[in-house]
Short mmCIF file of C-alpha atoms in Angstrom, two decimals:
data_model
loop_
_atom_site.label_atom_id
_atom_site.label_comp_id
_atom_site.label_asym_id
_atom_site.label_seq_id
_atom_site.Cartn_x
_atom_site.Cartn_y
_atom_site.Cartn_z
CA UNK A 6 -1.91 7.77 15.00
CA UNK A 7 0.51 5.36 16.68
CA UNK A 8 4.11 5.52 15.50
CA UNK A 9 5.82 2.20 14.75
CA UNK A 10 7.41 0.69 17.84
CA UNK A 11 10.54 -0.53 16.04
CA UNK A 12 13.00 0.70 13.41
CA UNK A 13 13.43 -2.84 12.04
CA UNK A 14 13.64 -2.74 8.23
CA UNK A 15 11.42 -5.29 6.51
CA UNK A 16 11.97 -4.10 2.92
CA UNK A 17 15.30 -2.68 1.71
CA UNK A 18 15.54 -1.25 -1.80
CA UNK A 19 19.06 -0.35 -2.96
CA UNK A 20 20.27 1.08 -6.26
CA UNK A 21 17.00 0.25 -8.03
CA UNK A 22 16.84 1.01 -11.73
CA UNK A 23 13.78 0.57 -13.93
CA UNK A 24 14.10 1.21 -17.64
CA UNK A 25 11.61 0.81 -20.46
CA UNK A 26 13.66 0.74 -23.64
CA UNK A 27 15.55 4.02 -23.69
CA UNK A 28 13.33 5.57 -21.07
CA UNK A 29 14.59 5.46 -17.51
CA UNK A 30 12.02 5.76 -14.71
CA UNK A 31 14.25 4.99 -11.72
CA UNK A 32 18.02 5.29 -11.32
CA UNK A 33 19.84 4.30 -8.11
CA UNK A 34 16.67 4.51 -6.01
CA UNK A 35 17.00 3.64 -2.31
CA UNK A 36 14.14 3.13 0.14
CA UNK A 37 13.43 1.27 3.40
CA UNK A 38 10.08 0.12 4.78
CA UNK A 39 10.03 -0.39 8.56
CA UNK A 40 8.03 -2.87 10.55
CA UNK A 41 4.68 -1.48 11.74
CA UNK A 42 4.86 1.80 9.84
CA UNK A 43 2.51 3.33 7.27
CA UNK A 44 4.66 4.93 4.60
CA UNK A 45 3.05 7.06 1.91
CA UNK A 46 4.67 7.31 -1.53
CA UNK A 47 3.99 10.43 -3.59
CA UNK A 48 5.38 12.05 -6.70
CA UNK A 49 4.40 13.75 -9.91
CA UNK A 50 2.97 11.95 -12.92
CA UNK A 51 5.49 9.59 -14.50
CA UNK A 52 7.74 9.25 -11.45
CA UNK A 53 7.06 5.51 -11.28
CA UNK A 54 5.15 5.10 -8.03
CA UNK A 55 3.25 2.03 -9.22
CA UNK A 56 6.37 0.70 -10.97
CA UNK A 57 8.20 0.86 -7.63
CA UNK A 58 5.40 -1.06 -5.93
CA UNK A 59 5.42 -3.73 -8.65
CA UNK A 60 9.22 -4.04 -8.37
CA UNK A 61 9.06 -4.61 -4.62
CA UNK A 62 6.33 -7.27 -4.75
CA UNK A 63 8.10 -9.12 -7.57
CA UNK A 64 5.71 -8.33 -10.43
CA UNK A 65 8.48 -6.53 -12.33
CA UNK A 66 12.09 -7.52 -12.78
CA UNK A 67 14.21 -4.38 -12.13
CA UNK A 68 16.83 -3.42 -14.70
CA UNK A 69 19.40 -3.17 -11.87
CA UNK A 70 19.64 -2.96 -8.11
CA UNK A 71 18.25 -5.14 -5.36
CA UNK A 72 15.06 -5.57 -3.32
CA UNK A 73 15.47 -7.45 -0.05
CA UNK A 74 12.30 -8.46 1.81
CA UNK A 75 12.68 -9.86 5.33
CA UNK A 76 16.37 -10.16 4.53
CA UNK A 77 15.81 -12.17 1.31
CA UNK A 78 16.56 -11.01 -2.23
CA UNK A 79 13.53 -12.23 -4.19
CA UNK A 80 15.56 -12.51 -7.40
CA UNK A 81 17.94 -15.01 -5.78
CA UNK A 82 15.23 -17.34 -4.48
CA UNK A 83 13.91 -20.50 -6.08
CA UNK A 84 10.17 -20.66 -6.94
CA UNK A 85 9.12 -22.39 -3.70
CA UNK A 86 11.13 -20.08 -1.43
CA UNK A 87 9.98 -17.01 -3.34
CA UNK A 88 6.34 -18.04 -3.11
CA UNK A 89 6.76 -18.47 0.65
CA UNK A 90 8.04 -14.89 1.01
CA UNK A 91 5.39 -13.47 -1.36
CA UNK A 92 2.66 -15.02 0.74
CA UNK A 93 3.60 -12.46 3.39
CA UNK A 94 2.44 -9.67 1.03
CA UNK A 95 -1.09 -8.37 0.60
CA UNK A 96 -1.63 -6.23 -2.51
CA UNK A 97 -4.53 -3.93 -3.37
CA UNK A 98 -4.37 -2.62 -6.93
CA UNK A 99 -5.84 0.68 -8.17
CA UNK A 100 -9.20 -0.58 -9.42
CA UNK A 101 -9.50 -3.42 -6.90
CA UNK A 102 -8.78 -6.03 -9.62
CA UNK A 103 -11.52 -8.37 -8.40
CA UNK A 104 -12.62 -11.19 -10.69
CA UNK A 105 -15.96 -10.06 -12.11
CA UNK A 106 -17.24 -13.62 -12.60
CA UNK A 107 -16.71 -14.56 -8.95
CA UNK A 108 -18.70 -13.44 -5.90
CA UNK A 109 -16.91 -11.39 -3.27
CA UNK A 110 -16.55 -14.46 -1.03
CA UNK A 111 -15.12 -16.49 -3.93
CA UNK A 112 -12.65 -13.69 -4.72
CA UNK A 113 -11.36 -13.67 -1.15
CA UNK A 114 -11.35 -17.49 -0.89
CA UNK A 115 -9.30 -17.94 -4.08
CA UNK A 116 -5.83 -17.22 -2.59
CA UNK A 117 -6.70 -19.41 0.39
CA UNK A 118 -7.49 -22.30 -1.96
CA UNK A 119 -4.59 -21.74 -4.37
CA UNK A 120 -1.86 -20.70 -1.96
CA UNK A 121 -2.87 -22.15 1.43
CA UNK A 122 -4.30 -25.38 0.05
CA UNK A 123 -7.61 -25.08 1.89
CA UNK A 124 -10.75 -26.83 0.75
CA UNK A 125 -13.43 -24.54 -0.61
CA UNK A 126 -15.80 -24.70 2.42
CA UNK A 127 -12.94 -23.83 4.82
CA UNK A 128 -11.68 -21.06 2.52
CA UNK A 129 -15.11 -19.51 2.19
CA UNK A 130 -15.62 -19.62 5.95
CA UNK A 131 -12.32 -17.77 6.47
CA UNK A 132 -13.29 -15.38 3.68
CA UNK A 133 -16.33 -14.33 5.70
CA UNK A 134 -14.07 -13.40 8.60
CA UNK A 135 -11.89 -11.31 6.30
CA UNK A 136 -15.00 -9.54 5.01
CA UNK A 137 -15.90 -8.54 8.53
CA UNK A 138 -12.31 -7.48 9.24
CA UNK A 139 -12.49 -5.14 6.23
CA UNK A 140 -15.71 -3.60 7.52
CA UNK A 141 -18.15 -5.22 5.08
CA UNK A 142 -21.48 -6.75 6.07
CA UNK A 143 -21.72 -10.53 5.85
CA UNK A 144 -24.28 -10.37 3.04
CA UNK A 145 -21.78 -8.61 0.78
CA UNK A 146 -20.03 -11.92 0.25
CA UNK A 147 -22.78 -13.26 -2.04
CA UNK A 148 -22.64 -10.21 -4.31
CA UNK A 149 -20.65 -9.84 -7.50
CA UNK A 150 -18.23 -6.89 -7.92
CA UNK A 151 -20.61 -5.20 -10.36
CA UNK A 152 -23.21 -5.03 -7.56
CA UNK A 153 -20.92 -3.16 -5.16
CA UNK A 154 -20.33 0.54 -4.65
CA UNK A 155 -16.85 1.96 -5.15
CA UNK A 156 -16.18 1.98 -1.44
CA UNK A 157 -17.33 -1.60 -1.03
CA UNK A 158 -15.10 -2.71 -3.93
CA UNK A 159 -12.12 -1.17 -2.13
CA UNK A 160 -13.01 -2.98 1.10
CA UNK A 161 -13.57 -6.28 -0.74
CA UNK A 162 -10.18 -5.93 -2.39
CA UNK A 163 -8.66 -5.16 1.01
CA UNK A 164 -10.30 -8.28 2.44
CA UNK A 165 -8.70 -10.33 -0.35
CA UNK A 166 -5.33 -8.67 0.34
CA UNK A 167 -5.70 -9.75 4.00
CA UNK A 168 -6.67 -13.32 3.11
CA UNK A 169 -3.28 -14.90 3.81
CA UNK A 170 -2.56 -12.87 6.99
CA UNK A 171 0.21 -10.78 5.39
CA UNK A 172 2.93 -8.89 7.22
CA UNK A 173 3.00 -6.06 4.66
CA UNK A 174 0.16 -4.42 2.77
CA UNK A 175 0.90 -2.74 -0.59
CA UNK A 176 -1.88 -0.37 -1.59
CA UNK A 177 -2.04 1.51 -4.90
CA UNK A 178 -4.32 4.59 -4.66
CA UNK A 179 -6.76 2.87 -2.27
CA UNK A 180 -8.98 5.93 -1.76
CA UNK A 181 -9.03 7.09 -5.41
CA UNK A 182 -12.58 7.64 -6.58
CA UNK A 183 -14.09 7.55 -3.10
CA UNK A 184 -16.11 10.42 -1.65
CA UNK A 185 -14.44 12.24 1.28
CA UNK A 186 -16.51 10.36 3.91
CA UNK A 187 -15.73 6.97 2.37
CA UNK A 188 -12.04 7.84 1.98
CA UNK A 189 -11.79 8.97 5.62
CA UNK A 190 -13.49 5.76 6.79
CA UNK A 191 -11.04 3.68 4.72
CA UNK A 192 -8.09 5.58 6.24
CA UNK A 193 -9.35 4.88 9.76
CA UNK A 194 -9.80 1.21 8.85
CA UNK A 195 -6.15 1.04 7.76
CA UNK A 196 -5.03 2.61 11.04
CA UNK A 197 -7.11 0.12 13.02
CA UNK A 198 -5.73 -2.85 11.07
CA UNK A 199 -2.15 -1.62 11.41
CA UNK A 200 -2.51 -1.19 15.14
CA UNK A 201 -4.38 -4.46 15.68
CA UNK A 202 -2.35 -6.70 13.39
CA UNK A 203 1.06 -5.00 13.45
CA UNK A 204 1.05 -4.56 9.68
CA UNK A 205 3.54 -2.54 7.67
CA UNK A 206 1.72 -0.52 4.97
CA UNK A 207 3.24 0.78 1.72
CA UNK A 208 0.76 3.27 0.33
CA UNK A 209 0.90 4.94 -3.10
CA UNK A 210 -1.49 7.87 -2.94
CA UNK A 211 -2.29 11.41 -4.10
CA UNK A 212 -4.71 11.91 -1.23
CA UNK A 213 -3.37 14.66 0.99
CA UNK A 214 -5.94 13.90 3.70
CA UNK A 215 -4.64 10.33 3.86
CA UNK A 216 -1.03 11.53 4.09
CA UNK A 217 -1.77 13.93 6.94
CA UNK A 218 -4.07 11.52 8.81
CA UNK A 219 -2.37 8.12 8.85
CA UNK A 220 1.20 8.09 7.54
CA UNK A 221 4.25 7.79 9.78
CA UNK A 222 6.61 8.74 6.93
CA UNK A 223 6.27 10.07 3.39
CA UNK A 224 8.64 9.22 0.51
CA UNK A 225 8.76 11.60 -2.44
CA UNK A 226 9.75 10.26 -5.86
CA UNK A 227 11.47 12.86 -8.00
CA UNK A 228 14.48 13.00 -10.36
CA UNK A 229 14.23 9.19 -10.81
CA UNK A 230 14.90 8.48 -7.12
CA UNK A 231 13.55 8.99 -3.60
CA UNK A 232 14.23 12.66 -3.07
CA UNK A 233 13.33 12.52 0.64
CA UNK A 234 11.72 10.00 3.01
CA UNK A 235 10.83 11.35 6.45
CA UNK A 236 7.99 12.54 8.63
CA UNK A 237 5.44 14.59 6.72
CA UNK A 238 6.44 17.77 8.59
CA UNK A 239 10.08 17.39 7.55
CA UNK A 240 9.19 16.41 4.01
CA UNK A 241 6.90 19.44 3.68
CA UNK A 242 9.76 21.68 4.78
CA UNK A 243 12.07 20.37 2.04
CA UNK A 244 13.29 23.05 -0.34
CA UNK A 245 11.99 21.59 -3.59
CA UNK A 246 9.55 23.32 -6.00
CA UNK A 247 7.24 20.28 -6.44
CA UNK A 248 7.13 19.53 -2.73
CA UNK A 249 6.41 23.15 -1.86
CA UNK A 250 3.59 23.36 -4.40
CA UNK A 251 2.13 20.00 -3.40
CA UNK A 252 2.11 20.39 0.36
CA UNK A 253 1.68 24.17 0.65
CA UNK A 254 -0.90 24.80 -2.05
CA UNK A 255 -4.58 25.30 -1.18
CA UNK A 256 -5.37 21.56 -0.95
CA UNK A 257 -2.29 20.88 1.16
CA UNK A 258 -3.14 23.66 3.60
CA UNK A 259 -6.74 22.45 3.88
CA UNK A 260 -5.60 18.87 4.57
CA UNK A 261 -3.15 20.06 7.22
CA UNK A 262 -5.82 22.14 8.95
CA UNK A 263 -8.30 19.22 8.86
CA UNK A 264 -5.72 16.91 10.42
CA UNK A 265 -4.97 19.44 13.16
CA UNK A 266 -8.69 19.67 13.99
CA UNK A 267 -8.89 15.90 14.31
CA UNK A 268 -5.99 15.94 16.81
CA UNK A 269 -7.53 18.61 18.99
CA UNK A 270 -8.95 17.36 22.35
CA UNK A 271 -12.71 17.30 22.68
#
């Protein structure tokens, strides 16, 4: 795993609050995302991992606080300026969120047509390149989502997220539901794409193998804020009951041992 080559902050979250009626999910939450890093976001159920993702990409208006992306506060921008910044995001939602009535190629081409103004033939030609980039065979483009396996749906959704050549990928549980071999292959694909394209990756996950294998930093959501954001080794050493149970339980120990075996020289 290659560490990011710069400490430049591309997303800066400060004092974020998210409330649903009387229920508060986040209070005064701070977090940075650095250029070229893969940051994993973890936390117990109800800590608002997906809510944080949606707040950063502009799908949810925070109750308070600020989100600055590439130095711009999305809430202060006009529609045209905001759309320009948002084009630098690629988002993969939990279930892929592909349009069931469109083929895979049509799903990937859609943002190219709607946001980049390409004609359909050009967009579909580029979509084929994105399919290959995501590790799918060319003939997958003619299939509908219902005809794909779970792993292929994830890759198709990743290809769509890559359609507009984003600077940051936001991934919500990308390996959920995949078998261990498929999940490991997806992790390696993310590493390859990060290294080749210089992407920053914000990754919501429960997958301990993913955390140990590809993340540069891990952020733990707890007590309505980011309790700690650091290298996995430092996070795992944090004196907190949830962190200790999560990283040092049987699954955590197995993931750590598997990662150590991968790093051993042949």
